[in-house]
Coordinates of C-alpha atoms in Angstrom, one line a residue:
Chain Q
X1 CA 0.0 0.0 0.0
X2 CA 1.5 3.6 -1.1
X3 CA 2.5 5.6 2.1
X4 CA -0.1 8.3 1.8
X5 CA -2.5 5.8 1.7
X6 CA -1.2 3.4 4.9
X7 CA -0.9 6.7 6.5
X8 CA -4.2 7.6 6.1
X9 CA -5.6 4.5 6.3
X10 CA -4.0 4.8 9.8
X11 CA -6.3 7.6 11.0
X12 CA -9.9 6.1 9.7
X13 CA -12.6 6.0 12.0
X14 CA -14.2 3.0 13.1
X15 CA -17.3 3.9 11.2
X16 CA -15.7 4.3 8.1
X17 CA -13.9 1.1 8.3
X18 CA -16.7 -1.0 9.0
X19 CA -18.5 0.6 6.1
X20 CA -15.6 -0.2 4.0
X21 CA -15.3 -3.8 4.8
X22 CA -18.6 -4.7 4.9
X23 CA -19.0 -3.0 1.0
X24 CA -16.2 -5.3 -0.3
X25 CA -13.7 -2.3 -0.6
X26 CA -11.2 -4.0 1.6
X27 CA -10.8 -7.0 3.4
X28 CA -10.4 -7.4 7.2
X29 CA -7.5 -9.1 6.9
X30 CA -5.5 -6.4 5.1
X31 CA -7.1 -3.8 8.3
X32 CA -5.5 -6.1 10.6
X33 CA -2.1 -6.6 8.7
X34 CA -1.9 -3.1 8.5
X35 CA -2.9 -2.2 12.0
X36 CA 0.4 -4.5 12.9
X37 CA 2.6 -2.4 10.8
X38 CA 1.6 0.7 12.0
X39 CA 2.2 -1.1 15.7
X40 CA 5.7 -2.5 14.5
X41 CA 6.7 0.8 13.4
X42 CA 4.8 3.2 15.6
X43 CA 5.1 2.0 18.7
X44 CA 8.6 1.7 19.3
X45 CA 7.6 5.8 19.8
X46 CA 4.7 5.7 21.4
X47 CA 5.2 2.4 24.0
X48 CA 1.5 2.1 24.1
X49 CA 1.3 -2.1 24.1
X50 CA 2.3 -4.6 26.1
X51 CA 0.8 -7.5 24.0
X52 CA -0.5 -8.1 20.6
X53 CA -2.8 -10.9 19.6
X54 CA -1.3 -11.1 15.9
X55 CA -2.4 -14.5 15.5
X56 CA -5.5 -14.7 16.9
X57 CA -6.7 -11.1 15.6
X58 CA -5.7 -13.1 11.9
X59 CA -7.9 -15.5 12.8
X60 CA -10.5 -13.1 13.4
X61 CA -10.0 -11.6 10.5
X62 CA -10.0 -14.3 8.1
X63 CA -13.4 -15.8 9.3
X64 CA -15.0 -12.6 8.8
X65 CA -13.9 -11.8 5.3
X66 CA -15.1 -15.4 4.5
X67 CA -18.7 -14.5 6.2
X68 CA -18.4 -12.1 3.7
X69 CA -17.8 -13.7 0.4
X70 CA -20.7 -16.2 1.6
X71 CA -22.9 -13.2 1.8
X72 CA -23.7 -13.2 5.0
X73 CA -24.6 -9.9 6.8
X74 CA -21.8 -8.8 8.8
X75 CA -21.8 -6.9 12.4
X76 CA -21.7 -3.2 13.2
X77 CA -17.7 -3.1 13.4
X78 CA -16.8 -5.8 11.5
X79 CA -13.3 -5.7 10.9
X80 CA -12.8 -2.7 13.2
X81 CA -9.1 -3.1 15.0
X82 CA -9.5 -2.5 18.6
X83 CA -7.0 -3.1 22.0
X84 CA -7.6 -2.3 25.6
X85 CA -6.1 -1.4 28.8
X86 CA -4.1 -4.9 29.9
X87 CA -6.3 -5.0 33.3
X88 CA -8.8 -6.8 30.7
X89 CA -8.8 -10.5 31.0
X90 CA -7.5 -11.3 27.4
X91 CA -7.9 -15.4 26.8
X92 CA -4.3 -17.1 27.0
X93 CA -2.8 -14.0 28.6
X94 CA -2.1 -13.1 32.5
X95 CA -3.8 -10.2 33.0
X96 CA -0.9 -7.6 33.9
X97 CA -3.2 -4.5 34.8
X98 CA 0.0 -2.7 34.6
X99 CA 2.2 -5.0 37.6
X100 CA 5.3 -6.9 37.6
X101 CA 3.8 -8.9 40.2
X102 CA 0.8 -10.2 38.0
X103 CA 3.2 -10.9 35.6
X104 CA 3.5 -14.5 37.5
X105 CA -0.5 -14.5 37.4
X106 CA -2.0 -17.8 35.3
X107 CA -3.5 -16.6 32.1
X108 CA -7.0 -15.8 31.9
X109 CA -9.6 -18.8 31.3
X110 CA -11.9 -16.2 28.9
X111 CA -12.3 -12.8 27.5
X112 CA -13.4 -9.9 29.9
X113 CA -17.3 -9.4 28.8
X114 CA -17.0 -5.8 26.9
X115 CA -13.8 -7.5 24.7
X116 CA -16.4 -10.7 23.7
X117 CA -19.1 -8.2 23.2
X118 CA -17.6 -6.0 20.8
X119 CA -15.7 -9.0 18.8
X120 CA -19.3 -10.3 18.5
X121 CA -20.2 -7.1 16.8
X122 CA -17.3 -7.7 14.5
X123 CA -14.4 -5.9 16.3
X124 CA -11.0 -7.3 16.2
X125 CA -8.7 -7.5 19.3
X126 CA -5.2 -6.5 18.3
X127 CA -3.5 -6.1 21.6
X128 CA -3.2 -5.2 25.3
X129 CA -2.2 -1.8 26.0
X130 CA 0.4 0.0 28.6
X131 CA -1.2 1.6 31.9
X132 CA -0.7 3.1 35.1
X133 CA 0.3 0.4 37.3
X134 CA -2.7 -0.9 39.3
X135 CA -4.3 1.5 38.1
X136 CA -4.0 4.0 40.5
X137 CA -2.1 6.7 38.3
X138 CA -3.1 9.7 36.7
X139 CA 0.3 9.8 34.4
X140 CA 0.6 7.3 32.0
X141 CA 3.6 6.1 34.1
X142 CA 4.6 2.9 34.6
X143 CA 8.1 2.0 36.2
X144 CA 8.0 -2.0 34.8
X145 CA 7.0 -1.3 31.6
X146 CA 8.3 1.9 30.7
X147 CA 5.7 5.8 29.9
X148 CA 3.5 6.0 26.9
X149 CA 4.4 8.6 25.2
X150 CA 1.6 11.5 24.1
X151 CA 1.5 11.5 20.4
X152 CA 0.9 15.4 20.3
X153 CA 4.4 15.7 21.9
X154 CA 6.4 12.0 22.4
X155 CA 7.9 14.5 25.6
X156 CA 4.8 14.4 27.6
X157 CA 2.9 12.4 29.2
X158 CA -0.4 10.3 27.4
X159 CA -2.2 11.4 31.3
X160 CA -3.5 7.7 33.1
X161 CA -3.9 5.3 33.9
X162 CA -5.2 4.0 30.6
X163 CA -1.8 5.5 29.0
X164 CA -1.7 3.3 26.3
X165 CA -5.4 3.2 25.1
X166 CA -4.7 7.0 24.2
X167 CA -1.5 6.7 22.9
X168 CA -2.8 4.0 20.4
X169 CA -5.7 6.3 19.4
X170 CA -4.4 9.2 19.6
X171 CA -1.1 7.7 18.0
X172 CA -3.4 6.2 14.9
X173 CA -2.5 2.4 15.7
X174 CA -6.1 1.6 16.2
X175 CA -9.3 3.8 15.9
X176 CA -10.5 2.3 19.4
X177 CA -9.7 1.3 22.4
X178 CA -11.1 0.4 25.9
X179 CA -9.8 2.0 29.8
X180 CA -11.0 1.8 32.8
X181 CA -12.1 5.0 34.8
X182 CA -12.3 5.3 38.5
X183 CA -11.3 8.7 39.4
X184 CA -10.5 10.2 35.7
X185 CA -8.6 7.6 34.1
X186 CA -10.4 7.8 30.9
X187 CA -11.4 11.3 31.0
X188 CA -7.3 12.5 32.3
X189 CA -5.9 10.5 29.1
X190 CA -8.6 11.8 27.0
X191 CA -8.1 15.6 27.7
X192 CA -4.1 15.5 27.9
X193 CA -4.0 13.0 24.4
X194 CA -7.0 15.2 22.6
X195 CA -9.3 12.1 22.2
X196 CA -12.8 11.3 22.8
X197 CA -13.6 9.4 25.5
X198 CA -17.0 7.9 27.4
X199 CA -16.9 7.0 31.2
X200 CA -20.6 5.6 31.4
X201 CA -22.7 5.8 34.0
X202 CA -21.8 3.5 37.0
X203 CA -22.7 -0.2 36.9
X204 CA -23.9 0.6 33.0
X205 CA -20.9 -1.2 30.8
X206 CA -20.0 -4.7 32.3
X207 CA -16.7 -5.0 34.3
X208 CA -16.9 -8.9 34.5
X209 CA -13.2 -10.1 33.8
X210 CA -11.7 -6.5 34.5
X211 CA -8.9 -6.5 37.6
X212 CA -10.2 -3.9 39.4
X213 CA -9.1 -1.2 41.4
X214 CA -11.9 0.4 43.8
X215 CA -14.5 -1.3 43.7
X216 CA -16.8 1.4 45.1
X217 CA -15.4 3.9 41.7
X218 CA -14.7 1.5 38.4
X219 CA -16.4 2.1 35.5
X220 CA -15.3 0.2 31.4
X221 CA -15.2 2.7 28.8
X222 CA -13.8 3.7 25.2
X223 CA -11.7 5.9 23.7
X224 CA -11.9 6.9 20.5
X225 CA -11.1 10.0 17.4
X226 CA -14.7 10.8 16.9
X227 CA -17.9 10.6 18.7
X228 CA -19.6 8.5 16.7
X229 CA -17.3 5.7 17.2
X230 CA -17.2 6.2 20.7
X231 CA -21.2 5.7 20.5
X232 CA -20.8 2.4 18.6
X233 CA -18.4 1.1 20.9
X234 CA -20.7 1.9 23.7
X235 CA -23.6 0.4 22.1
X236 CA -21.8 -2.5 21.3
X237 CA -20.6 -2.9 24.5
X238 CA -24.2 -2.1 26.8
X239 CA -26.2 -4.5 28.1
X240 CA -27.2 -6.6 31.8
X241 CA -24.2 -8.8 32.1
X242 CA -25.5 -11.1 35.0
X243 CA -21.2 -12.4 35.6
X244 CA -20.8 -8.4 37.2
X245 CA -23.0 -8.1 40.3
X246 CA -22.9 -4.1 40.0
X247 CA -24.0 -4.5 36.4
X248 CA -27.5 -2.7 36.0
X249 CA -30.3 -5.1 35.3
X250 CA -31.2 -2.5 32.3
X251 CA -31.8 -3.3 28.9
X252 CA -29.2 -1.7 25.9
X253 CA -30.5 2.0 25.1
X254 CA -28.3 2.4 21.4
X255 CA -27.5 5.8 21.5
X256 CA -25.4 5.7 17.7
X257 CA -29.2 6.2 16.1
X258 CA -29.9 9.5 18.7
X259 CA -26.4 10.9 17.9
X260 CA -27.9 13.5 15.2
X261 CA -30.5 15.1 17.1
X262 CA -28.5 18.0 18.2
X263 CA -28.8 20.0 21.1
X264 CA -31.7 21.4 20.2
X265 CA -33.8 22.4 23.6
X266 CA -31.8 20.7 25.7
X267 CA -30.8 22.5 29.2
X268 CA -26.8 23.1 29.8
X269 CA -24.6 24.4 32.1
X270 CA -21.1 25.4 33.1
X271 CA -19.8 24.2 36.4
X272 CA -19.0 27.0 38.5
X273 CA -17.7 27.5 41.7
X274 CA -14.5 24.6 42.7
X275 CA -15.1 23.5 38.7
X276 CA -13.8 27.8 37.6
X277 CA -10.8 27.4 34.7
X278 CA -7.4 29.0 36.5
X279 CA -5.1 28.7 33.5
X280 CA -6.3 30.4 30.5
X281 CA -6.1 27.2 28.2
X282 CA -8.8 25.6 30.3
X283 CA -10.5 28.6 30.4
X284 CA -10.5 29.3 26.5
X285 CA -11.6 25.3 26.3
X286 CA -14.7 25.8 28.4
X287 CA -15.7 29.1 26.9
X288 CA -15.0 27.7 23.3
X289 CA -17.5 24.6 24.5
X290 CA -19.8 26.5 26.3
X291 CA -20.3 29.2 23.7
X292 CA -20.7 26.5 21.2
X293 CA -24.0 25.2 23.1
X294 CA -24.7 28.2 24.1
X295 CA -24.7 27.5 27.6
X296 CA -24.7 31.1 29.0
X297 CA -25.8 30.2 32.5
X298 CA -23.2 29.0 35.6
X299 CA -24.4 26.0 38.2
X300 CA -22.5 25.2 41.1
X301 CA -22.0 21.9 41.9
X302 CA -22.4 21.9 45.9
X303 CA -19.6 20.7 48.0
X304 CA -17.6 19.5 45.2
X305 CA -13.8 20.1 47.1
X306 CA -15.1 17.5 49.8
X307 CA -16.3 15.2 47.6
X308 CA -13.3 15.2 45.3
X309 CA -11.7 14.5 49.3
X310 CA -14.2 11.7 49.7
X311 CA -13.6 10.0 46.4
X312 CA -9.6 10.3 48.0
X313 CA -10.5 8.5 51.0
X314 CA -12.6 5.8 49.6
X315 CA -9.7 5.0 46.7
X316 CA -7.2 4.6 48.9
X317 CA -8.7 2.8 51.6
X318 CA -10.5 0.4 49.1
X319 CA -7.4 0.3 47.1
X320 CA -5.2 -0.7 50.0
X321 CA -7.8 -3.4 51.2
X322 CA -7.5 -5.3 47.6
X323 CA -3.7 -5.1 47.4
X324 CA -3.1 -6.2 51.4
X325 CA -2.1 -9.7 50.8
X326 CA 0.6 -8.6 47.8
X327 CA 1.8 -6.2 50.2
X328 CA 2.4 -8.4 52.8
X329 CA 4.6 -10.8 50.3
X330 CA 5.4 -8.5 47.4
X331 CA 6.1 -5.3 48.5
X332 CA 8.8 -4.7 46.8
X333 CA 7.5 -5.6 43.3
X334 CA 5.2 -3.0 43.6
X335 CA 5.8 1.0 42.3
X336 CA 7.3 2.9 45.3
X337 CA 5.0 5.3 44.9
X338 CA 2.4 3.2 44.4
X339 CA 3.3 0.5 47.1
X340 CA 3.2 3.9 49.6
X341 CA -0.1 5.1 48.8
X342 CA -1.6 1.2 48.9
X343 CA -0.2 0.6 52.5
X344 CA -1.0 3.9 53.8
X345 CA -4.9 3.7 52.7
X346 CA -4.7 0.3 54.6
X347 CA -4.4 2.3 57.8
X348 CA -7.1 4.7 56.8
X349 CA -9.3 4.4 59.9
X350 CA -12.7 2.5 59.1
X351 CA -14.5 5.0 60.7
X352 CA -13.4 7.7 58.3
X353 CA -14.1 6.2 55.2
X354 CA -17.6 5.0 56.3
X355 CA -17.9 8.3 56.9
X356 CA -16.9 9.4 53.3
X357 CA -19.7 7.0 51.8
X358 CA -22.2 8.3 54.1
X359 CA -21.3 11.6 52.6
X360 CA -21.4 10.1 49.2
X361 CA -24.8 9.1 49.5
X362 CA -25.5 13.0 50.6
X363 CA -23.7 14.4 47.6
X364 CA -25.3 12.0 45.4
X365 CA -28.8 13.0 46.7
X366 CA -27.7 16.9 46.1
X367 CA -26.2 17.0 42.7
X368 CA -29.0 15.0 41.2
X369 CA -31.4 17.9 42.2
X370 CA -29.3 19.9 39.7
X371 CA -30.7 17.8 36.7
X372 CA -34.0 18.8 37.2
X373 CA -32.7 22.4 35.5
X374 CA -30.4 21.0 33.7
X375 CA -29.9 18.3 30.9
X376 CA -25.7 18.5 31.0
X377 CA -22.7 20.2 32.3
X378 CA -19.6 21.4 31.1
X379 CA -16.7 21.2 33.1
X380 CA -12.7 21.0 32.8
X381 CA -11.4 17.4 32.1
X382 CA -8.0 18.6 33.7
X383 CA -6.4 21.6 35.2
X384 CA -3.4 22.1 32.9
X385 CA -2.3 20.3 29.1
X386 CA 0.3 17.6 29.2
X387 CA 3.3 17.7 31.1
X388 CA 6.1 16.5 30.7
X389 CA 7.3 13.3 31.7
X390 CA 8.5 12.7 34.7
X391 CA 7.3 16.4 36.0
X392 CA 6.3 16.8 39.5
X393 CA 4.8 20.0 39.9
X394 CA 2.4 22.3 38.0
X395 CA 1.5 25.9 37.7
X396 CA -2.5 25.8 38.7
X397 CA -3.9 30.0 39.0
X398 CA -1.0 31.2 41.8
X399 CA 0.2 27.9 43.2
X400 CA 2.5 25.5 42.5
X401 CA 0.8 21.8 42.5
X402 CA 1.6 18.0 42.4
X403 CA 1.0 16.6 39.0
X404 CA 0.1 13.1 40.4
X405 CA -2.1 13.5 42.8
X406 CA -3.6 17.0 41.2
X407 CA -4.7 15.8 37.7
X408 CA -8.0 14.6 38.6
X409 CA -9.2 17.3 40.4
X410 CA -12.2 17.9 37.9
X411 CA -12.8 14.4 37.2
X412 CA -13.0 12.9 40.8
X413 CA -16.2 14.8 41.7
X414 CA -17.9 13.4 39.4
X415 CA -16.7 9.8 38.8
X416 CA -17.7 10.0 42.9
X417 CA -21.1 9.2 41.9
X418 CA -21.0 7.3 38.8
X419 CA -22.4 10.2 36.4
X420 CA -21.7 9.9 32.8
X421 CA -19.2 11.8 31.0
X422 CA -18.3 12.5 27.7
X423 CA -14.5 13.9 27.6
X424 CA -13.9 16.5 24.5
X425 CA -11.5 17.2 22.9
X426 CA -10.4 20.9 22.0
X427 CA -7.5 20.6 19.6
X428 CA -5.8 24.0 21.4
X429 CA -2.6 24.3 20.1
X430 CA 0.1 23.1 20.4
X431 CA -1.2 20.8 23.0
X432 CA -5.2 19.9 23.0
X433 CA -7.2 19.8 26.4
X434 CA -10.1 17.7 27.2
X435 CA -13.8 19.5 28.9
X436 CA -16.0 17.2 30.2
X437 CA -19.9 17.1 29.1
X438 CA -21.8 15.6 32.3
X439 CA -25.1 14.0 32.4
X440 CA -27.2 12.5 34.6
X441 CA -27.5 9.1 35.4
X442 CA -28.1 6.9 32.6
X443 CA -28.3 10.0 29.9
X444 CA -25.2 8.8 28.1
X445 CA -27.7 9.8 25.0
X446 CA -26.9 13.2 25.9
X447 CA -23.9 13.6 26.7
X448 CA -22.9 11.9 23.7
X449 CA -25.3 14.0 21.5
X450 CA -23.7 17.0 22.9
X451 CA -20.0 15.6 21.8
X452 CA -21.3 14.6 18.2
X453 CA -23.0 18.2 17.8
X454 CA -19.9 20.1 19.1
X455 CA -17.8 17.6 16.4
X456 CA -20.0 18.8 14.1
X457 CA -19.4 22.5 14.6
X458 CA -15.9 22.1 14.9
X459 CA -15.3 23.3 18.1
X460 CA -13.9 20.0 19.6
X461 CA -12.0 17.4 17.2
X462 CA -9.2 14.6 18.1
X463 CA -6.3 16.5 15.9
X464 CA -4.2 14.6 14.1
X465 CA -0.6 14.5 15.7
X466 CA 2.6 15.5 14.2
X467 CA 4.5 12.4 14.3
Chain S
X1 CA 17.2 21.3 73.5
X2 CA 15.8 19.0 75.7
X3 CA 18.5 17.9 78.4
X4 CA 19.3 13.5 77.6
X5 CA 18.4 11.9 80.8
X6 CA 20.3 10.0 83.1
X7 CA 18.3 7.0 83.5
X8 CA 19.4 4.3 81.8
X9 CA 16.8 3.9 78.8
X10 CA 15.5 0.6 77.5
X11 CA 16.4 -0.9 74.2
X12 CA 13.6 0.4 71.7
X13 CA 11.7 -2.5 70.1
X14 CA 12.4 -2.2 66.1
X15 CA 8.9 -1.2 65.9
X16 CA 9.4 2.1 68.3
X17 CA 12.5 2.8 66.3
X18 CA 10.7 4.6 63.2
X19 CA 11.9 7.6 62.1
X20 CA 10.0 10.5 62.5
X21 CA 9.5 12.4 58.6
X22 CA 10.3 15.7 60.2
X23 CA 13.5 16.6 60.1
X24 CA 14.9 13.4 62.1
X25 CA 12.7 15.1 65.3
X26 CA 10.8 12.6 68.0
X27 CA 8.5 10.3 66.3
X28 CA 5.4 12.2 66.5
X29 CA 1.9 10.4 67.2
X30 CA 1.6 9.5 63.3
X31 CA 4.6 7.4 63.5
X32 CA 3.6 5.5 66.1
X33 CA 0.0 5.1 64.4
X34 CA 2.0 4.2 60.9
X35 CA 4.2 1.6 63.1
X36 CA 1.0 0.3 65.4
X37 CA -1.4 -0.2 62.2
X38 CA 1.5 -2.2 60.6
X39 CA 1.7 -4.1 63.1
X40 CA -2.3 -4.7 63.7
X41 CA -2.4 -5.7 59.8
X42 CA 0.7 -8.0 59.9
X43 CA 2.2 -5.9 57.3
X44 CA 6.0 -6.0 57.0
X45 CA 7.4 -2.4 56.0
X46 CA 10.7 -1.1 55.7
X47 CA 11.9 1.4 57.7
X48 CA 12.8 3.3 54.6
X49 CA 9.0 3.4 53.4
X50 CA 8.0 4.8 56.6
X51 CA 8.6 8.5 55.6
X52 CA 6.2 8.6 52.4
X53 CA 3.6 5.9 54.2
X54 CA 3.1 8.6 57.0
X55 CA 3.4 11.3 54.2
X56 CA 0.0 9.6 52.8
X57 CA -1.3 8.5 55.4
X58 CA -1.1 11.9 56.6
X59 CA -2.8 13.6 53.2
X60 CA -5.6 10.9 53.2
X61 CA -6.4 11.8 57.3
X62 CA -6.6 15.5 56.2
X63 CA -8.8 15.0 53.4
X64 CA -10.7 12.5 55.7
X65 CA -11.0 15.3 57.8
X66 CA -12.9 17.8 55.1
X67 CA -15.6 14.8 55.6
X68 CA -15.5 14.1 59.0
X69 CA -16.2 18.0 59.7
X70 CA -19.4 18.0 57.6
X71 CA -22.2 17.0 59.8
X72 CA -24.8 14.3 58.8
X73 CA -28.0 12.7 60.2
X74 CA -27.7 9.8 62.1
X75 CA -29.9 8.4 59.8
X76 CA -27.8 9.1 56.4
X77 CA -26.9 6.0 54.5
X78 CA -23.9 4.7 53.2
X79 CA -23.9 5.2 49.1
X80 CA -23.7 1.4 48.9
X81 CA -26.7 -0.1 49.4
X82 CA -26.8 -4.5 49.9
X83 CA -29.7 -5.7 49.4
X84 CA -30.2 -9.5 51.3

């Protein structure tokens, strides 16, 4: 294939590539060889796998292109190359969720639900991606298996913990991918790697064969270069699954067919208050959004600083209750920093974080009051654009702040309750920030309505990288 | 500075022997809660960890304290609901 064609080829949406292979114009098979040679010569850069499925992505491949020549209807993303964030079960692999010490875990009897679900509508696994280890990370970091690099600027950080699902979007090595998002670690990649990305409402996407983190805070969700795609995903994705015991008993809402009504007559808002920009790209972000929608009227979001405190608590407590028996025997396998954190959340007195879920059912309770005048927020995804990395320390208004612990500031309030979120990007030069479109519960239709429209505008668009 | 006694001391346990993170001062009451929870959860640490443990531990207690200020009913119900 001539360069300029494998390069472009590279940065086609999963829409269009379905479209394609289903119409005869190409085959799956030659999506999938070239999705490896983009990896083999891309990623070297970009350090956003851990494992590829070459074989078994062939496989794939082949059996669809031959469902095809027998005329048989294909799925929704047939032939669509896909990865995810290697804390999903992947059959025949351990399930590293970014650890040495899983390393040594057995490999996983099956595929995590939301990987089975999308290859049955057609999507092809390609690989495992790079993340935060544990997933408690909101860099991209990861002192086994090395940073993933932001395609906007290989210097700086992708944001986490789902590093490498936005460095192999945002990168061009595959059109989707799948994180994980607990306190912003869809939404933190999203903003600082200018992709579009969905954390779903809580207990909405299936988390059956996904290592988890907190279990109070996890949510599944894609990434992806256009909102559309990250609809289709979703849909493919929805549904009860019975194996997750948070899963909601509700049935699929597709949201891809909803995705041009616009934002006609719906109700939106800009966070106020804790949520106000203090660096001016943030600032110019939001207004761009916001003017865009038209949203000329402020909210506050009540006691947002304490929730953002609570969502702190309940992490690390939670966190350091999973991890207690490999920090008892493997402490020193783990991320320093990490391995810290972990053991000092163990010591978190009970008392305290009861306390914090008692307060969660308050805030809960308080911000859902809001959606009866509103029908979406707008927000900040993060407080600054990528840093470099390895930086400690940011400039946020007049202080002077710690890039790990300080990059979810805007996204932990909200994750807190399991809202739905819709991360934008704005392709702000020469680095693109994220702004966060919030719904309420179970109104992914919106927020994702809201993305599509703004897309459509042009005010928010996953810009193609240099590299 | 605080005159050494003359009394001959005991040996300190390893346990009691945690370094404070302030400035190599007495181990303050967070030490001795990072050194006593260790201890009540069986968890081995080195005394080199026990700086940036108490450094966390010390964050997550002050952002537990944002929520402990905030006054709720008694009747206010954890977020997590179990149904039987």
């Amino acid at each position: 294939m001539p360069e300029t064609e494998a390069s472009d080829a590279a940065w086609s949406t999963a829409a269009d590539i379905a479209a394609a292979v289903a119409a005869g114009r190409t085959t799956a098979e030659s999506v999938v060889a070239a999705t490896f040679a983009r990896i083999r010569a891309r990623d070297p850069l970009l350090n956003a796998f851990t494992a590829v499925t070459e074989e078994r992505a062939s496989a794939r491949a082949r059996a669809l292109d031959q469902a095809r020549a027998r005329r048989e209807t294909l799925p929704p993303l047939a032939g669509v190359p896909f990865a995810v964030k290697n804390l999903f079960d992947i059959a025949g692999l351990a399930t590293l969720a970014g650890a040495k010490i899983n390393r040594d875990a057995p490999p996983a009897n099956a595929d995590a639900t939301v990987i089975q679900r999308l290859e049955a509508a057609g999507a092809i696994l390609v690989g495992a991606l790079n993340m935060g280890e544990y997933a408690y990370d909101f860099t991209g970091e990861n002192i086994h298996d090395g940073p993933s690099h932001n395609p906007h600027d290989l210097k700086r950080m992708t944001g986490g913990s789902s590093g490498g699902s936005a460095a192999a979007v945002a990168g061009g090595l595959v059109p989707l991918a799948l994180g994980s998002d607990t306190n912003g670690s869809i939404r933190v990649p999203s903003s600082l790697s200018g992709l579009f990305g969905l954390k779903p409402t809580f207990g909405r996407i299936s988390r059956a064969g996904m290592f988890p983190f907190v279990a109070s805070l996890d949510h599944a969700g894609p990434f992806a270069r256009t909102a559309r795609d990250l609809a289709l995903t979703y849909d493919a994705m929805s549904g009860y699954d019975p194996d997750d015991p948070v899963c909601a008993n509700l049935p699929a809402e597709p949201v891809t067919p909803l995705l041009d009504r616009g934002v006609t007559g719906l109700r939106i808002a800009v966070a106020g208050g804790y949520f106000k920009a203090r660096t001016a790209e943030v600032l110019y972000a939001v207004d761009q959004v916001a003017a865009a929608l038209g949203a000329n009227r402020d909210i506050e979001i009540p006691e947002a600083e304490r929730a953002r405190a609570a969502a702190f608590v309940i992490t690390m407590s939670e966190g350091g209750s999973l991890h207690l028996p490999r920090l008892r025997t493997r402490a020193r396998d783990f991320d320093p920093a990490v391995r810290d954190r972990l053991i000092a959340g163990a010591m978190v007195p009970g008392a305290l974080v009861t306390k914090a879920q008692k307060f969660r059912g308050w805030y809960r309770t308080e911000v859902l009051k809001l959606f009866a005048e509103v029908d979406a927020i707008v927000a900040p995804a993060t407080p600054c654009t990528a840093p470099l990395i390895g930086q400690q320390m940011f400039t946020f208004g007049e202080a002077e702040l710690p890039v790990r612990a300080n990059l979810g500031i805007y996204t932990q309030p909200i994750s807190f309750i399991g809202l739905p979120v819709v991360a934008v990007p704005v392709p702000l030069e020469p680095l693109p920030i994220g702004v966060q479109i919030i719904a309420a519960p179970w109104r992914e239709d919106i927020a994702l309505r809201i993305a599509h429209a703004l897309e459509m505008k042009g005010v928010v668009a996953a810009r193609r990288p240099p590299m | 500075m605080k005159r050494r006694s003359k009394t001959v001391r005991k040996a300190r346990s390893p346990a009691r022997s945690a370094p404070s993170a302030k400035h190599g001062g007495k181990p303050d009451a967070l030490d001795a809660l990072v050194t006593a929870a260790a201890q009540a959860l069986a968890l081995p640490i080195d005394p080199a960890w026990h700086g940036s443990i108490k450094f966390n531990l010390q964050l997550a207690l002050a952002m537990a304290a944002r929520i402990d200020e905030f006054s709720l009913p008694d009747d206010a119900e954890p977020a997590p609901v179990f149904h039987a």
